[in-house]
C-alpha positions as YAML, in Angstrom:
chain: A
units: angstrom
residues:
- id: 1
  name: MET
  ca: [26.35, 189.96, 71.09]
- id: 2
  name: PHE
  ca: [23.90, 192.87, 70.84]
- id: 3
  name: ASP
  ca: [20.36, 191.67, 70.62]
- id: 4
  name: PHE
  ca: [18.16, 194.50, 69.45]
- id: 5
  name: GLY
  ca: [14.58, 193.90, 68.51]
- id: 6
  name: MET
  ca: [12.54, 195.96, 66.10]
- id: 7
  name: GLY
  ca: [11.15, 198.16, 68.89]
- id: 8
  name: GLU
  ca: [14.58, 199.03, 70.25]
- id: 9
  name: LEU
  ca: [15.88, 199.92, 66.78]
- id: 10
  name: LEU
  ca: [12.86, 202.18, 66.19]
- id: 11
  name: ILE
  ca: [13.48, 204.03, 69.46]
- id: 12
  name: ILE
  ca: [17.20, 204.44, 68.65]
- id: 13
  name: GLY
  ca: [16.27, 205.77, 65.17]
- id: 14
  name: LEU
  ca: [13.80, 208.32, 66.61]
- id: 15
  name: VAL
  ca: [16.34, 209.51, 69.19]
- id: 16
  name: ALA
  ca: [18.99, 209.84, 66.47]
- id: 17
  name: LEU
  ca: [16.53, 211.78, 64.29]
- id: 18
  name: ILE
  ca: [15.78, 214.20, 67.12]
- id: 19
  name: VAL
  ca: [19.41, 214.59, 68.30]
- id: 20
  name: VAL
  ca: [21.22, 214.66, 64.93]
- id: 21
  name: GLY
  ca: [18.54, 216.11, 62.71]
- id: 22
  name: PRO
  ca: [17.11, 214.93, 59.38]
- id: 23
  name: LYS
  ca: [19.91, 216.46, 57.25]
- id: 24
  name: ASP
  ca: [22.81, 214.68, 58.94]
- id: 25
  name: LEU
  ca: [20.98, 211.40, 59.67]
- id: 26
  name: PRO
  ca: [22.05, 209.62, 56.40]
- id: 27
  name: VAL
  ca: [25.68, 210.60, 57.04]
- id: 28
  name: LEU
  ca: [25.41, 209.23, 60.60]
- id: 29
  name: PHE
  ca: [23.92, 205.93, 59.40]
- id: 30
  name: ARG
  ca: [26.65, 205.61, 56.76]
- id: 31
  name: ARG
  ca: [29.35, 206.15, 59.38]
- id: 32
  name: VAL
  ca: [27.70, 203.68, 61.76]
- id: 33
  name: GLY
  ca: [27.49, 201.15, 58.89]
- id: 34
  name: ASN
  ca: [31.18, 201.62, 58.08]
- id: 35
  name: PHE
  ca: [32.06, 201.23, 61.75]
- id: 36
  name: VAL
  ca: [30.01, 198.02, 62.06]
- id: 37
  name: GLY
  ca: [31.62, 196.66, 58.87]
- id: 38
  name: LYS
  ca: [35.11, 197.40, 60.17]
- id: 39
  name: ALA
  ca: [34.26, 195.83, 63.56]
- id: 40
  name: ARG
  ca: [33.03, 192.65, 61.82]
- id: 41
  name: ALA
  ca: [36.17, 192.51, 59.64]
- id: 42
  name: MET
  ca: [38.37, 192.88, 62.72]
- id: 43
  name: GLY
  ca: [36.37, 190.14, 64.46]
- id: 44
  name: ARG
  ca: [36.81, 187.78, 61.49]
- id: 45
  name: GLU
  ca: [40.53, 188.59, 61.33]
- id: 46
  name: PHE
  ca: [40.91, 187.97, 65.07]
- id: 47
  name: SER
  ca: [38.99, 184.68, 64.82]
- id: 48
  name: SER
  ca: [41.10, 183.43, 61.88]
- id: 49
  name: ALA
  ca: [44.31, 184.43, 63.69]
- id: 50
  name: MET
  ca: [43.21, 182.49, 66.79]
- id: 51
  name: ASN
  ca: [42.31, 179.43, 64.66]
- id: 52
  name: GLN
  ca: [45.68, 179.61, 62.92]
- id: 53
  name: ALA
  ca: [47.51, 179.90, 66.26]
- id: 54
  name: ALA
  ca: [45.55, 176.90, 67.58]
- id: 55
  name: ASP
  ca: [46.48, 174.88, 64.49]
- id: 56
  name: ASN
  ca: [50.15, 175.79, 64.87]
- id: 57
  name: SER
  ca: [50.19, 174.88, 68.56]
- id: 58
  name: GLY
  ca: [48.84, 171.38, 67.96]
- id: 59
  name: MET
  ca: [45.31, 172.01, 69.17]
- id: 60
  name: GLY
  ca: [44.05, 170.40, 65.96]
- id: 61
  name: ASP
  ca: [45.64, 167.08, 66.98]
- id: 62
  name: ILE
  ca: [44.11, 167.31, 70.42]
- id: 63
  name: THR
  ca: [40.74, 168.14, 68.93]
- id: 64
  name: ASN
  ca: [40.96, 165.17, 66.56]
- id: 65
  name: THR
  ca: [41.91, 162.88, 69.45]
- id: 66
  name: LEU
  ca: [38.96, 164.09, 71.51]
- id: 67
  name: LYS
  ca: [36.60, 163.66, 68.57]
- id: 68
  name: ALA
  ca: [37.93, 160.13, 67.99]
- id: 69
  name: ALA
  ca: [37.40, 159.32, 71.67]
- id: 70
  name: ALA
  ca: [33.86, 160.68, 71.50]
- id: 71
  name: ASN
  ca: [33.06, 158.65, 68.35]
- id: 72
  name: PRO
  ca: [34.87, 155.28, 68.57]
- id: 73
  name: VAL
  ca: [33.31, 153.87, 65.37]
- id: 74
  name: LYS
  ca: [34.65, 156.73, 63.27]
- id: 75
  name: GLY
  ca: [38.01, 156.49, 65.03]
- id: 76
  name: ALA
  ca: [38.22, 152.78, 64.24]
- id: 77
  name: ALA
  ca: [37.25, 153.39, 60.63]
- id: 78
  name: ASP
  ca: [39.93, 156.09, 60.31]
- id: 79
  name: ALA
  ca: [42.54, 153.78, 61.84]
- id: 80
  name: LEU
  ca: [41.52, 151.02, 59.45]
- id: 81
  name: ALA
  ca: [41.83, 153.41, 56.52]
- id: 82
  name: GLU
  ca: [45.31, 154.45, 57.66]
- id: 83
  name: HIS
  ca: [46.44, 150.81, 57.96]
- id: 84
  name: ALA
  ca: [45.02, 150.00, 54.52]
- id: 85
  name: LYS
  ca: [46.87, 152.97, 53.06]
- id: 86
  name: ALA
  ca: [50.09, 151.81, 54.74]
- id: 87
  name: ALA
  ca: [49.57, 148.27, 53.41]
- id: 88
  name: ALA
  ca: [49.18, 149.62, 49.88]
- id: 89
  name: ASN
  ca: [52.64, 151.20, 50.09]
- id: 90
  name: PHE
  ca: [54.61, 147.98, 50.59]
- id: 91
  name: ASP
  ca: [58.30, 147.50, 49.96]
- id: 92
  name: PRO
  ca: [58.95, 145.30, 46.86]
- id: 93
  name: GLU
  ca: [61.89, 143.64, 48.65]
- id: 94
  name: SER
  ca: [59.75, 142.54, 51.60]
- id: 95
  name: GLU
  ca: [57.99, 139.18, 51.83]
- id: 96
  name: THR
  ca: [54.74, 140.83, 50.84]
- id: 97
  name: GLY
  ca: [56.43, 142.37, 47.81]
- id: 98
  name: LYS
  ca: [57.94, 139.04, 46.80]
- id: 99
  name: LEU
  ca: [54.56, 137.31, 47.15]
- id: 100
  name: ALA
  ca: [52.89, 140.02, 45.10]
- id: 101
  name: ALA
  ca: [55.54, 139.69, 42.37]
- id: 102
  name: LYS
  ca: [55.11, 135.89, 42.31]
- id: 103
  name: ARG
  ca: [51.33, 136.22, 42.08]
- id: 104
  name: ALA
  ca: [51.68, 138.72, 39.26]
- id: 105
  name: GLU
  ca: [54.05, 136.37, 37.42]
- id: 106
  name: ASP
  ca: [51.66, 133.43, 37.91]
- id: 107
  name: ALA
  ca: [48.75, 135.52, 36.68]
- id: 108
  name: LYS
  ca: [50.75, 136.48, 33.57]
- id: 109
  name: LYS
  ca: [51.56, 132.80, 32.90]
- id: 110
  name: ILE
  ca: [47.87, 131.88, 33.22]
- id: 111
  name: HIS
  ca: [46.90, 134.75, 30.93]
- id: 112
  name: ASP
  ca: [49.50, 133.73, 28.32]
- id: 113
  name: ALA
  ca: [48.45, 130.06, 28.45]
- id: 114
  name: THR
  ca: [44.80, 131.02, 28.05]
- id: 115
  name: ALA
  ca: [45.60, 133.29, 25.10]
- id: 116
  name: LYS
  ca: [47.68, 130.51, 23.48]
- id: 117
  name: ARG
  ca: [44.84, 128.00, 23.96]
- id: 118
  name: GLN
  ca: [42.35, 130.43, 22.46]
- id: 119
  name: ALA
  ca: [44.61, 131.00, 19.45]
- id: 120
  name: GLU
  ca: [44.97, 127.24, 18.96]
- id: 121
  name: ASN
  ca: [41.21, 126.78, 19.17]
- id: 122
  name: ARG
  ca: [40.67, 129.55, 16.60]
- id: 123
  name: ALA
  ca: [43.26, 128.01, 14.27]
- id: 124
  name: LYS
  ca: [41.63, 124.56, 14.66]
- id: 125
  name: ALA
  ca: [38.20, 126.06, 13.92]
- id: 126
  name: ALA
  ca: [39.61, 127.82, 10.84]
- id: 127
  name: VAL
  ca: [41.14, 124.54, 9.56]
- id: 128
  name: GLU
  ca: [37.85, 122.71, 10.13]
- id: 129
  name: ALA
  ca: [35.94, 125.47, 8.33]
- id: 130
  name: ALA
  ca: [38.40, 125.30, 5.39]
- id: 131
  name: GLU
  ca: [38.06, 121.49, 5.22]
- id: 132
  name: LYS
  ca: [34.26, 121.79, 5.31]
- id: 133
  name: ALA
  ca: [34.34, 124.43, 2.57]
- id: 134
  name: GLN
  ca: [36.65, 122.20, 0.49]
- id: 135
  name: ALA
  ca: [34.32, 119.20, 0.95]
- id: 136
  name: GLU
  ca: [31.34, 121.35, -0.06]
- id: 137
  name: ALA
  ca: [33.22, 122.61, -3.11]
- id: 138
  name: LYS
  ca: [34.12, 119.02, -4.07]
- id: 139
  name: ALA
  ca: [30.48, 117.95, -3.66]
- id: 140
  name: ALA
  ca: [29.36, 120.91, -5.77]
- id: 141
  name: GLN
  ca: [31.97, 120.01, -8.42]
- id: 142
  name: GLU
  ca: [30.77, 116.39, -8.50]
- id: 143
  name: ALA
  ca: [27.15, 117.58, -8.77]
- id: 144
  name: LEU
  ca: [28.13, 119.90, -11.61]
- id: 145
  name: GLU
  ca: [29.98, 117.10, -13.41]
- id: 146
  name: ALA
  ca: [26.94, 114.81, -12.97]
- id: 147
  name: VAL
  ca: [24.63, 117.48, -14.42]
- id: 148
  name: GLN
  ca: [27.05, 118.07, -17.32]
- id: 149
  name: ALA
  ca: [27.28, 114.30, -17.97]
- id: 150
  name: LYS
  ca: [23.51, 114.03, -17.94]
- id: 151
  name: GLN
  ca: [23.22, 116.94, -20.37]
- id: 152
  name: ALA
  ca: [25.88, 115.39, -22.60]
- id: 153
  name: ASN
  ca: [24.00, 112.07, -22.62]
- id: 154
  name: GLU
  ca: [20.74, 113.83, -23.45]
- id: 155
  name: ALA
  ca: [22.45, 115.85, -26.19]
- id: 156
  name: ALA
  ca: [23.99, 112.66, -27.62]
- id: 157
  name: LYS
  ca: [20.60, 110.95, -27.47]
- id: 158
  name: THR
  ca: [18.91, 113.86, -29.28]
- id: 159
  name: ASP
  ca: [21.68, 113.83, -31.94]
- id: 160
  name: LYS
  ca: [21.19, 110.13, -32.40]
- id: 161
  name: ASP
  ca: [17.43, 110.52, -32.75]
- id: 162
  name: ALA
  ca: [17.74, 113.29, -35.22]
...
């Protein structure tokens, strides 16, 4: 609003120094500062009151419409976002809701069948591992019995020779 340069401010300061005097100059500057602060506060208050009145009167909607008309890509993206949000809030009794419920039920059936198949495969693998361990234990037992029989034969042969 007021556009004072450094030169103008220096001239105003010199005139104030001459007119008011050096003793009262700090008091004058303090009062001028307070006045400027109050004027700025009143300007901010007035501006916020005007913005609030514009919002209450529907100027915000008009502004948004004009901005959407000026930027059609953003307007289309906003409209798409609104439609997506509306689609997310579907009625469970509608056809879309029924389809979604059926798909969820089918997905649960598939999940349960997969889990059952995995459990069966794990059980089958456990049985196979147990059978393999049993066969290995039997082979180890037979090897042990063969070693014991060989030792018994050698012991009997040494007893006979002695």
